[in-house]
CSV table of C-alpha atoms in Angstrom, one decimal:
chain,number,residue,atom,x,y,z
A,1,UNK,CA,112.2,16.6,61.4
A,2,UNK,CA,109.7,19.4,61.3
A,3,UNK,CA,106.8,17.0,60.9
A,4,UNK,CA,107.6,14.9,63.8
A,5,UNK,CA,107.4,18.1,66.0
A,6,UNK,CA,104.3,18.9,64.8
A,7,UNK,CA,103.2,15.1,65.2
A,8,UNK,CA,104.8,14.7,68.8
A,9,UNK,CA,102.7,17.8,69.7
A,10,UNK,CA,99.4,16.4,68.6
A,11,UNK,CA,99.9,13.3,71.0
A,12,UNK,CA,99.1,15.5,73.8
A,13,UNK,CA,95.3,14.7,74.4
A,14,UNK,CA,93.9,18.5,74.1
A,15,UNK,CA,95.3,19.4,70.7
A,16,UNK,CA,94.7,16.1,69.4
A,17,UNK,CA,90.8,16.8,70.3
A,18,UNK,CA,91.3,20.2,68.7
A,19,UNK,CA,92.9,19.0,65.6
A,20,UNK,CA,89.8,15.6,65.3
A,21,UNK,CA,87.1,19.0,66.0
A,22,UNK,CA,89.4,21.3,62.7
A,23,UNK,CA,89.1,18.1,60.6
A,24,UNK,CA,85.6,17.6,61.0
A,25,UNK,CA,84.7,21.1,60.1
A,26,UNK,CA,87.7,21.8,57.4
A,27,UNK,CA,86.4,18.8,55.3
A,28,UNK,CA,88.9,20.0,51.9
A,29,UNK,CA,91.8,19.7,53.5
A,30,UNK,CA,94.7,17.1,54.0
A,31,UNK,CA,96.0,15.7,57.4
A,32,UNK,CA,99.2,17.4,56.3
A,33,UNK,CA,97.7,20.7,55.4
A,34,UNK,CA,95.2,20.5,58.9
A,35,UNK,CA,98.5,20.4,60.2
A,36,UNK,CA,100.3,23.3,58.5
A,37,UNK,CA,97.2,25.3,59.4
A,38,UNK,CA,96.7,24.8,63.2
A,39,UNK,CA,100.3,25.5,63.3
A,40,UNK,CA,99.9,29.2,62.0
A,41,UNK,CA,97.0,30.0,64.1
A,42,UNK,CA,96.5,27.1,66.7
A,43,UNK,CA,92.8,28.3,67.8
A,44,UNK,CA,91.5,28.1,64.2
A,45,UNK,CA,88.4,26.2,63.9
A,46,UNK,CA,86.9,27.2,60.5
A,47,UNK,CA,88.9,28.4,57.6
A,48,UNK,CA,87.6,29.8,54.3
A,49,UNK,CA,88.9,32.0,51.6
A,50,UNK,CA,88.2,35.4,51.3
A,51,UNK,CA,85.5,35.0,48.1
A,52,UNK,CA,83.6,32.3,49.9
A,53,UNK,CA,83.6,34.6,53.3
A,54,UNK,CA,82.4,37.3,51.0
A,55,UNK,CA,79.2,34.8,50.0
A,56,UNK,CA,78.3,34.5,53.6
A,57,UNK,CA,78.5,38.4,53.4
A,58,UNK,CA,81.6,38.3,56.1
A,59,UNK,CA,84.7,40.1,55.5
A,60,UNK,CA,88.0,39.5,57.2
A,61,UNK,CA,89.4,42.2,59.6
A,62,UNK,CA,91.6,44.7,57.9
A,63,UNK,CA,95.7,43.5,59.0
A,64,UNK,CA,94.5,39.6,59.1
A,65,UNK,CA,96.7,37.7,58.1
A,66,UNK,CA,96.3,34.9,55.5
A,67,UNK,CA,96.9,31.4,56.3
A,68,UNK,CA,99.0,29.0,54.0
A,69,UNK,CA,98.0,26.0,52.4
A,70,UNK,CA,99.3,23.6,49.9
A,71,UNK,CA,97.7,24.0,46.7
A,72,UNK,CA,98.4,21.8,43.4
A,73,UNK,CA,99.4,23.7,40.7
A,74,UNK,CA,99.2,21.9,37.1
A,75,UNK,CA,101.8,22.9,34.5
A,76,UNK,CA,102.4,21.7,31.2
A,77,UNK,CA,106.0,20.3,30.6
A,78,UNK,CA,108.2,21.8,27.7
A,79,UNK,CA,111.7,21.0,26.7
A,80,UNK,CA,114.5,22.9,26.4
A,81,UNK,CA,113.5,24.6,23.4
A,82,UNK,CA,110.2,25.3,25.1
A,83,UNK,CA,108.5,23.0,22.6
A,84,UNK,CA,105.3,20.8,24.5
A,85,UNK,CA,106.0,17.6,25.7
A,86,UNK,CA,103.6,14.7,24.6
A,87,UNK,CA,102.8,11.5,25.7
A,88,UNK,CA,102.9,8.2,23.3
A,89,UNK,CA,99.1,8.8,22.5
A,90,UNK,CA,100.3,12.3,21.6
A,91,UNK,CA,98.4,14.4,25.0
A,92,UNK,CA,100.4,17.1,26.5
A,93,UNK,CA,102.5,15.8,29.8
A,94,UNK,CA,101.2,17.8,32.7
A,95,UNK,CA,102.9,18.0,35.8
A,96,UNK,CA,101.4,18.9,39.3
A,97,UNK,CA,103.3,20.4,41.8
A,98,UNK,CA,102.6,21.6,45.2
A,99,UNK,CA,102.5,25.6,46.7
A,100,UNK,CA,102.0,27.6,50.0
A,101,UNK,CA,99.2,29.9,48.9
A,102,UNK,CA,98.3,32.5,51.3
A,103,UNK,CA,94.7,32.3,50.9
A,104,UNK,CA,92.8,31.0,54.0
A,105,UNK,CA,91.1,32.9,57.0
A,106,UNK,CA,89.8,31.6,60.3
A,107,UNK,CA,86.4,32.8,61.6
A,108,UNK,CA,88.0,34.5,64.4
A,109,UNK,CA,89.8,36.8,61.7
A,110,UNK,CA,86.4,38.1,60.1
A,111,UNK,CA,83.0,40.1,60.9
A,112,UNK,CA,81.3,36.7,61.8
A,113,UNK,CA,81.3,36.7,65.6
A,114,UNK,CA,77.2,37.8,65.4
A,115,UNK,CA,76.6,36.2,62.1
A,116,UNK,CA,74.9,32.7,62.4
A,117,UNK,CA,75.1,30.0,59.2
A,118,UNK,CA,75.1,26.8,60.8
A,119,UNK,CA,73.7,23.7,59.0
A,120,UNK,CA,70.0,23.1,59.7
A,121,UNK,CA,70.6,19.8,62.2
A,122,UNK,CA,72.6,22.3,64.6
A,123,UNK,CA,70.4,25.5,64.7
A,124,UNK,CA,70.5,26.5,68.2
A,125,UNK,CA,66.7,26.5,68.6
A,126,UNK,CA,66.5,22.7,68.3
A,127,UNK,CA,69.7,21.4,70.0
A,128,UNK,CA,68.9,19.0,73.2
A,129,UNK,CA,65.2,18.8,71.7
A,130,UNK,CA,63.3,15.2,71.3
A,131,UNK,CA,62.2,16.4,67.9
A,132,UNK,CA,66.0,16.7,67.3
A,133,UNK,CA,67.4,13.3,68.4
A,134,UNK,CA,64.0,11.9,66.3
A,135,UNK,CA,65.1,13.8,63.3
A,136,UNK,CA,69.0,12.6,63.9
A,137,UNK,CA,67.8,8.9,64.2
A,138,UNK,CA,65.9,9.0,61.2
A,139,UNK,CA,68.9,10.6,59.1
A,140,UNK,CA,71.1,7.5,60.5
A,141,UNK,CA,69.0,5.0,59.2
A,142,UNK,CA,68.6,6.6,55.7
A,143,UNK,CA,72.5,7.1,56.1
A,144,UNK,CA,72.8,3.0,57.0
A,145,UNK,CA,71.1,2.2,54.5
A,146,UNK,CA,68.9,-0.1,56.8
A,147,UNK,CA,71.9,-1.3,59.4
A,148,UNK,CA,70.6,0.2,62.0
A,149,UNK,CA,67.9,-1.6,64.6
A,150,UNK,CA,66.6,-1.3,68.0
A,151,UNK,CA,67.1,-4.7,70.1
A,152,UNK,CA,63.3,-4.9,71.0
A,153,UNK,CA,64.5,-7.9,73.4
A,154,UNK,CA,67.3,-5.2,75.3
A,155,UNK,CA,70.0,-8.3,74.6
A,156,UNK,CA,73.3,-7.6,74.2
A,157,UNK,CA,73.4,-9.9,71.1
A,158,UNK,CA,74.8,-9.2,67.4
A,159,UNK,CA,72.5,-11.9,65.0
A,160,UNK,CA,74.4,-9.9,62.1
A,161,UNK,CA,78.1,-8.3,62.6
A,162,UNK,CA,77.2,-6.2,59.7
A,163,UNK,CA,74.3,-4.5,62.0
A,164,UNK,CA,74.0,-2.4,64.4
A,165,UNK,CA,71.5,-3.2,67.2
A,166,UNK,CA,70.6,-1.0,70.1
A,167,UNK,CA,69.3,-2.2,73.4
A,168,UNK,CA,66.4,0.1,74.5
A,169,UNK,CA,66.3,2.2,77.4
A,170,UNK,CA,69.8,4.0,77.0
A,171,UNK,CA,68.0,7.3,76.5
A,172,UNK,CA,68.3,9.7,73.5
A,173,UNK,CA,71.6,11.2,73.2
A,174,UNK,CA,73.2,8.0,74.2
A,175,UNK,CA,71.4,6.2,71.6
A,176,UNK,CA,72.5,8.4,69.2
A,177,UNK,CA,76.0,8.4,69.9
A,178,UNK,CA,75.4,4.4,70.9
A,179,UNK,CA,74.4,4.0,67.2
A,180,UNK,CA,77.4,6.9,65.7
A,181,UNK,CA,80.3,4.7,67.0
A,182,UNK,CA,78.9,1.4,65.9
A,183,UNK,CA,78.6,2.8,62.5
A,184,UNK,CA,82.2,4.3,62.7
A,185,UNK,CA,83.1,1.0,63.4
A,186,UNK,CA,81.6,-0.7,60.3
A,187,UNK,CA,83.7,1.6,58.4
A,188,UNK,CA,86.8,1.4,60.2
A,189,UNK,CA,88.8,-1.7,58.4
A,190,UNK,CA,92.1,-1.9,60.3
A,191,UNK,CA,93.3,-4.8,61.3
A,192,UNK,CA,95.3,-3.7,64.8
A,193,UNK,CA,92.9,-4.8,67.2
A,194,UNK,CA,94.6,-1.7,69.6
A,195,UNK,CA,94.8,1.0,66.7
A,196,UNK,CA,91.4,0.0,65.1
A,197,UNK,CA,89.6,0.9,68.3
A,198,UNK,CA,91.8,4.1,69.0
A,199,UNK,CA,90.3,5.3,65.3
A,200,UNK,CA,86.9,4.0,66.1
A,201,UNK,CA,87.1,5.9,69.2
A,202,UNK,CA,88.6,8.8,68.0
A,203,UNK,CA,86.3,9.5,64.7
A,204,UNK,CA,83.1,8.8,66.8
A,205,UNK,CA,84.2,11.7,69.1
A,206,UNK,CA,84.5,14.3,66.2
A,207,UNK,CA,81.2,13.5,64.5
A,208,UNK,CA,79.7,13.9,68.4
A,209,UNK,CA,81.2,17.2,68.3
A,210,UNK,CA,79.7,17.9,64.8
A,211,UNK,CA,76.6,17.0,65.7
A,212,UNK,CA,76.9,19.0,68.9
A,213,UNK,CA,76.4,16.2,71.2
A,214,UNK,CA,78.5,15.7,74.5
A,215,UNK,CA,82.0,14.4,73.7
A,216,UNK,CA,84.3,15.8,76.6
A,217,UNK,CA,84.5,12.7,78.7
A,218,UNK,CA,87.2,10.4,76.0
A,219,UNK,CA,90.7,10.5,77.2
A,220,UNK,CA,92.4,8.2,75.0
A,221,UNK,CA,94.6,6.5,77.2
A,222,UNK,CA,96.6,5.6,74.3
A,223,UNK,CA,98.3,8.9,73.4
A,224,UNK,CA,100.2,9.1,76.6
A,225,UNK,CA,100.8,5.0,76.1
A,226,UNK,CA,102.6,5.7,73.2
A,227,UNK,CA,104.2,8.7,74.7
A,228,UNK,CA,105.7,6.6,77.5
A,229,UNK,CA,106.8,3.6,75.1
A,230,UNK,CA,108.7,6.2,73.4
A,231,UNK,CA,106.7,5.4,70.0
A,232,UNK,CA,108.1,7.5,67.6
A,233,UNK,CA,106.0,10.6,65.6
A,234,UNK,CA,106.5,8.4,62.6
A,235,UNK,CA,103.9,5.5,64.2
A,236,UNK,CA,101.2,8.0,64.7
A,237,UNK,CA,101.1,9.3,61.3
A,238,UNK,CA,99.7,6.4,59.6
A,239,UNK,CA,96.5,5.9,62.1
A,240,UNK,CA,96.6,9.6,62.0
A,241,UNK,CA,96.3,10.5,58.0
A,242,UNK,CA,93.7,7.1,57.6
A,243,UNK,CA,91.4,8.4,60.7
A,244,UNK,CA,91.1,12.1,59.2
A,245,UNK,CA,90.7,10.4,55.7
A,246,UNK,CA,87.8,8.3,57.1
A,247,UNK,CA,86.5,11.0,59.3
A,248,UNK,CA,85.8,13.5,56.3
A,249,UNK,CA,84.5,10.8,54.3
A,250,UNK,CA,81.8,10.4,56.6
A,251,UNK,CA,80.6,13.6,57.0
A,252,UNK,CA,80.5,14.4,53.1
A,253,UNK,CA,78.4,11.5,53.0
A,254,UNK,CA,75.8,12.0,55.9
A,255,UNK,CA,75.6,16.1,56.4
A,256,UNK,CA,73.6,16.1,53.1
A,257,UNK,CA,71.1,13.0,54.7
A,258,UNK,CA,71.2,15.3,57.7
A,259,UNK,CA,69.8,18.5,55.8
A,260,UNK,CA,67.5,16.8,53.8
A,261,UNK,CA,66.3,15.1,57.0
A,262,UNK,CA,66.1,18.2,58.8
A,263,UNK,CA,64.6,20.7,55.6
A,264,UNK,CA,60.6,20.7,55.9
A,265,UNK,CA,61.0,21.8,52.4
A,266,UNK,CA,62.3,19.1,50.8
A,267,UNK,CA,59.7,17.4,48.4
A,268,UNK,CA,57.0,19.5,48.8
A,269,UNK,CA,55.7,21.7,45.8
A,270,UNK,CA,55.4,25.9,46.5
A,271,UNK,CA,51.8,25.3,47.9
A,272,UNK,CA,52.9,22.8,50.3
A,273,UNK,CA,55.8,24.6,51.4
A,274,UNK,CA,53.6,27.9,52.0
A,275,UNK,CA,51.1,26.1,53.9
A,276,UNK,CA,53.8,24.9,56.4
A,277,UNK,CA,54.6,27.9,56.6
A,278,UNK,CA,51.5,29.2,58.1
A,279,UNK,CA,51.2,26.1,60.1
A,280,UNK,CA,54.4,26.6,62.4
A,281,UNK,CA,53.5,30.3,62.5
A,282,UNK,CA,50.1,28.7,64.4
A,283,UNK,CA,52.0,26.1,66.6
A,284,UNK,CA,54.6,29.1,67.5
A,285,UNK,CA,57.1,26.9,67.0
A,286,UNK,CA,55.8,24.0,69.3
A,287,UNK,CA,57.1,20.4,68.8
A,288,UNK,CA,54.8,17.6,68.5
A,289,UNK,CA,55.0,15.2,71.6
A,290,UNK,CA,57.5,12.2,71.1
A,291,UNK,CA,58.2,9.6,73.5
A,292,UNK,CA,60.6,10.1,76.0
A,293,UNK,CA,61.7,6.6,75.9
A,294,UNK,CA,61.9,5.7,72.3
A,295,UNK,CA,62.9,8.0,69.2
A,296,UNK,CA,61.4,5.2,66.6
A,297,UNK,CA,58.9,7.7,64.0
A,298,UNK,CA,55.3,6.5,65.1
A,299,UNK,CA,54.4,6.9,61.4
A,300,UNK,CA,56.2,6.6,58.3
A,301,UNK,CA,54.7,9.7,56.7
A,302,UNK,CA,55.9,13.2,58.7
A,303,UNK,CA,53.0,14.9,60.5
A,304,UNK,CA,53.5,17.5,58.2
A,305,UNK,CA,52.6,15.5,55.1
A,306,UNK,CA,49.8,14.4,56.9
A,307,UNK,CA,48.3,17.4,57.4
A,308,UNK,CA,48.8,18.8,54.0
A,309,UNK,CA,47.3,15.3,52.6
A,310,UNK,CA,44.0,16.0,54.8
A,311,UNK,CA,44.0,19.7,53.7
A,312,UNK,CA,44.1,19.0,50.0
A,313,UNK,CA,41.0,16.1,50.2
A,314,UNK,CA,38.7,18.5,51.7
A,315,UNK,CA,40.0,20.9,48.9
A,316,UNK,CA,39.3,18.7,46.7
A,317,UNK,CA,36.2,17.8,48.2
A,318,UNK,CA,34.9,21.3,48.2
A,319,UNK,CA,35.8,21.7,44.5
A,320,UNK,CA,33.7,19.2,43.5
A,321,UNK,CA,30.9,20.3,45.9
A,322,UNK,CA,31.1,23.8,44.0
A,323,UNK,CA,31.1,22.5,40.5
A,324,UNK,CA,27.9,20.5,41.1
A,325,UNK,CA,26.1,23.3,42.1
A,326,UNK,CA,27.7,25.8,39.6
A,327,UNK,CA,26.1,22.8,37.6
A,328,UNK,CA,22.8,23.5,38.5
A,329,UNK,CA,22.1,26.8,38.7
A,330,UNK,CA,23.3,26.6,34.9
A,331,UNK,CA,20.7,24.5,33.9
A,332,UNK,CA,17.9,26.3,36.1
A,333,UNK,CA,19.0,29.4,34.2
A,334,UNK,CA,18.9,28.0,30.8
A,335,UNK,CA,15.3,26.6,31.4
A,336,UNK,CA,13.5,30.0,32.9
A,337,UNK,CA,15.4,31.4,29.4
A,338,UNK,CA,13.9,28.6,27.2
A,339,UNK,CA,10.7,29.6,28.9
C-alpha cells in the first residue's frame, strides 16, 4: 500500500520530471530504491556516500543526515548445528538478502555548492557553443554505431526503420535532440503503441536534461489520462521500472563516447598533448568557425591532429636538414686534419 502512494505521487507531472532528472544522474540505483530515496529528501538530485564525497574532496555538513538504501547483503547458509550448507556440486549455498543502509548523501548535504566536477560535455564554458553541438553529433554517431544520417534531400522519408534520418535545416539543438529521441526509440521495444511512446517520450527528456539541453516544454498528457481513468499505481510501475532500466542503460553506454569525444587528450602521446596545450593558451580559448547551418565535421581528422601532423613534418624536415649539414662539416674537418 506504501508503494502505491509513492507511485500515485509520481503521476503528478513535476515529480515525475524530477524523479526521470534523479535517475539519470543516480545511475546505481533501482526504480524502487530512486523511490525510497526521493522520499527521504524529495529535492535530492545527486547522492553519493561519504568515501566517494571524500574523493571529490567534499565533506557532508556536520548533523546531515544519511539516506537509506537497499543494499544486498550475501550470507552463507548453515544448519541448525551451524554446519555449511552445500549444494549437489558440493559449493557453499549463499543467500542474498536485502537492507536499509544509511549510507547515502545528497549534494545539498555537503561542502560542494562552489565545487565544480561536471563531466567534460557539460562544462559550463562550452554549453550553447557550435563547437559543442559538433562535438555532441559526433559522439552520437560513434554511439549509433553508424544509424545516424542527415536527409540531404530534407524528405520526411525512412529508406531504413533501423535508421535515423534527419532533414536539414532544424538548427542545432533541435537536431540534436531530433536525433536523441529517434535513438531512444530504437531501443525502446514495447509493444503498447500508447505506453511505448510515453517511454520514448519520457527517456528522451532525461538524457535532454543530462546533456543540458532544453527539456521544459513535455507535459505528458498521459499522467493526468491515467489519473482521470482511475488507472491504478500498479499500471504505472511496469512502464515505470522498464523506462528507468532503459534510461540508465543508455547513459552507461554513451557518457564514456561523450568524454572521449569531448577529451583533446585522448590518443595523443605526452608531446602531443603539451603542444595543445600551448596551442589553446594562443587561440585564448577561441573556437574554430563551424557552420551555422550544418554540424557535419568538415574533415575527418580534428583540427587539432592536423596541426600537430604539420608541426611534426617540418620537425622532421628540419632534423634531417641538420644532420646533412652536421654531415658536412664532419668531413671538411676530417680533411683539413688529413692535411
Amino acid at each position: 500500500m506504501e508503494n502505491e502512494k509513492e507511485l500515485l505521487g509520481l503521476l503528478e507531472v513535476s515529480a515525475f520530471k524530477h524523479y526521470l532528472h534523479f535517475a539519470a544522474e543516480n545511475l546505481r540505483y533501482s526504480e524502487d530504491n530512486l523511490q525510497r530515496l526521493l522520499k527521504q529528501f524529495p529535492t535530492a538530485t545527486k547522492v553519493l556516500t561519504f568515501e566517494e564525497w571524500q574523493k571529490l574532496d567534499v565533506l557532508p555538513k556536520k548533523k546531515s543526515r544519511a539516506l537509506e538504501v537497499l543494499v544486498p547483503r550475501k550470507n552463507v547458509k548453515r544448519d541448525a548445528t551451524h554446519q555449511l550448507l552445500t549444494t549437489a556440486d558440493g559449493e557453499r549455498m549463499i543467500e542474498t538478502r536485502f537492507v536499509l543502509s544509511p549510507c547515502l548523501f545528497d549534494v545539498s548535504q555537503t561542502n560542494a555548492s562552489k565545487k565544480e566536477w561536471v563531466s567534460l560535455f557539460n562544462r559550463p564554458e562550452c554549453l550553447g557553443t557550435p563547437l559543442r553541438y559538433a562535438k555532441l553529433f559526433v559522439g552520437l554517431r560513434a554511439f549509433s554505431a553508424g544509424k545516424v544520417a542527415i536527409d540531404f534531400l530534407k524528405s520526411e522519408t525512412l529508406p531504413d526503420e533501423k535508421q535515423v534520418w534527419i532533414p536539414q535545416g532544424l538548427g542545432e539543438e533541435v537536431t540534436i535532440k531530433r536525433i536523441l529521441r529517434d535513438l531512444v526509440a530504437l531501443e525502446v521495444d514495447t509493444l503498447d503503441e500508447g505506453i511505448r511512446n510515453f517511454e520514448v517520450r519520457a527517456i528522451s527528456y532525461a538524457l535532454f536534461g543530462h546533456l543540458k539541453l532544453s527539456c521544459e516544454e513535455e507535459t505528458f498528457p498521459e499522467l493526468a489520462l491515467w489519473t482521470k481513468e482511475g488507472k491504478s499505481p500498479s499500471f504505472f510501475e511496469p512502464p515505470l521500472s522498464y523506462l528507468t532500466a532503459l534510461l540508465q542503460q543508455i547513459i552507461r553506454r554513451l557518457d564514456p563516447i561523450l568524454e572521449a569525444t569531448f577529451d583533446p587528450n585522448v590518443g595523443k602521446n605526452p608531446f602531443e598533448r603539451r603542444l595543445l596545450a600551448v596551442q589553446k593558451t594562443r587561440r585564448r580559448g577561441q573556437a574554430p568557425p563551424i557552420s551555422e547551418h550544418s554540424i557535419v565535421p568538415t574533415s575527418p581528422e580534428p583540427p587539432e591532429n592536423l596541426v600537430v601532423q604539420a608541426m611534426n613534418r617540418r620537425m622532421q624536415a628540419g632534423n634531417a636538414t641538420r644532420k646533412a649539414r652536421s654531415q658536412v662539416m664532419r668531413k671538411e674537418r676530417k680533411a683539413e686534419n688529413d692535411e
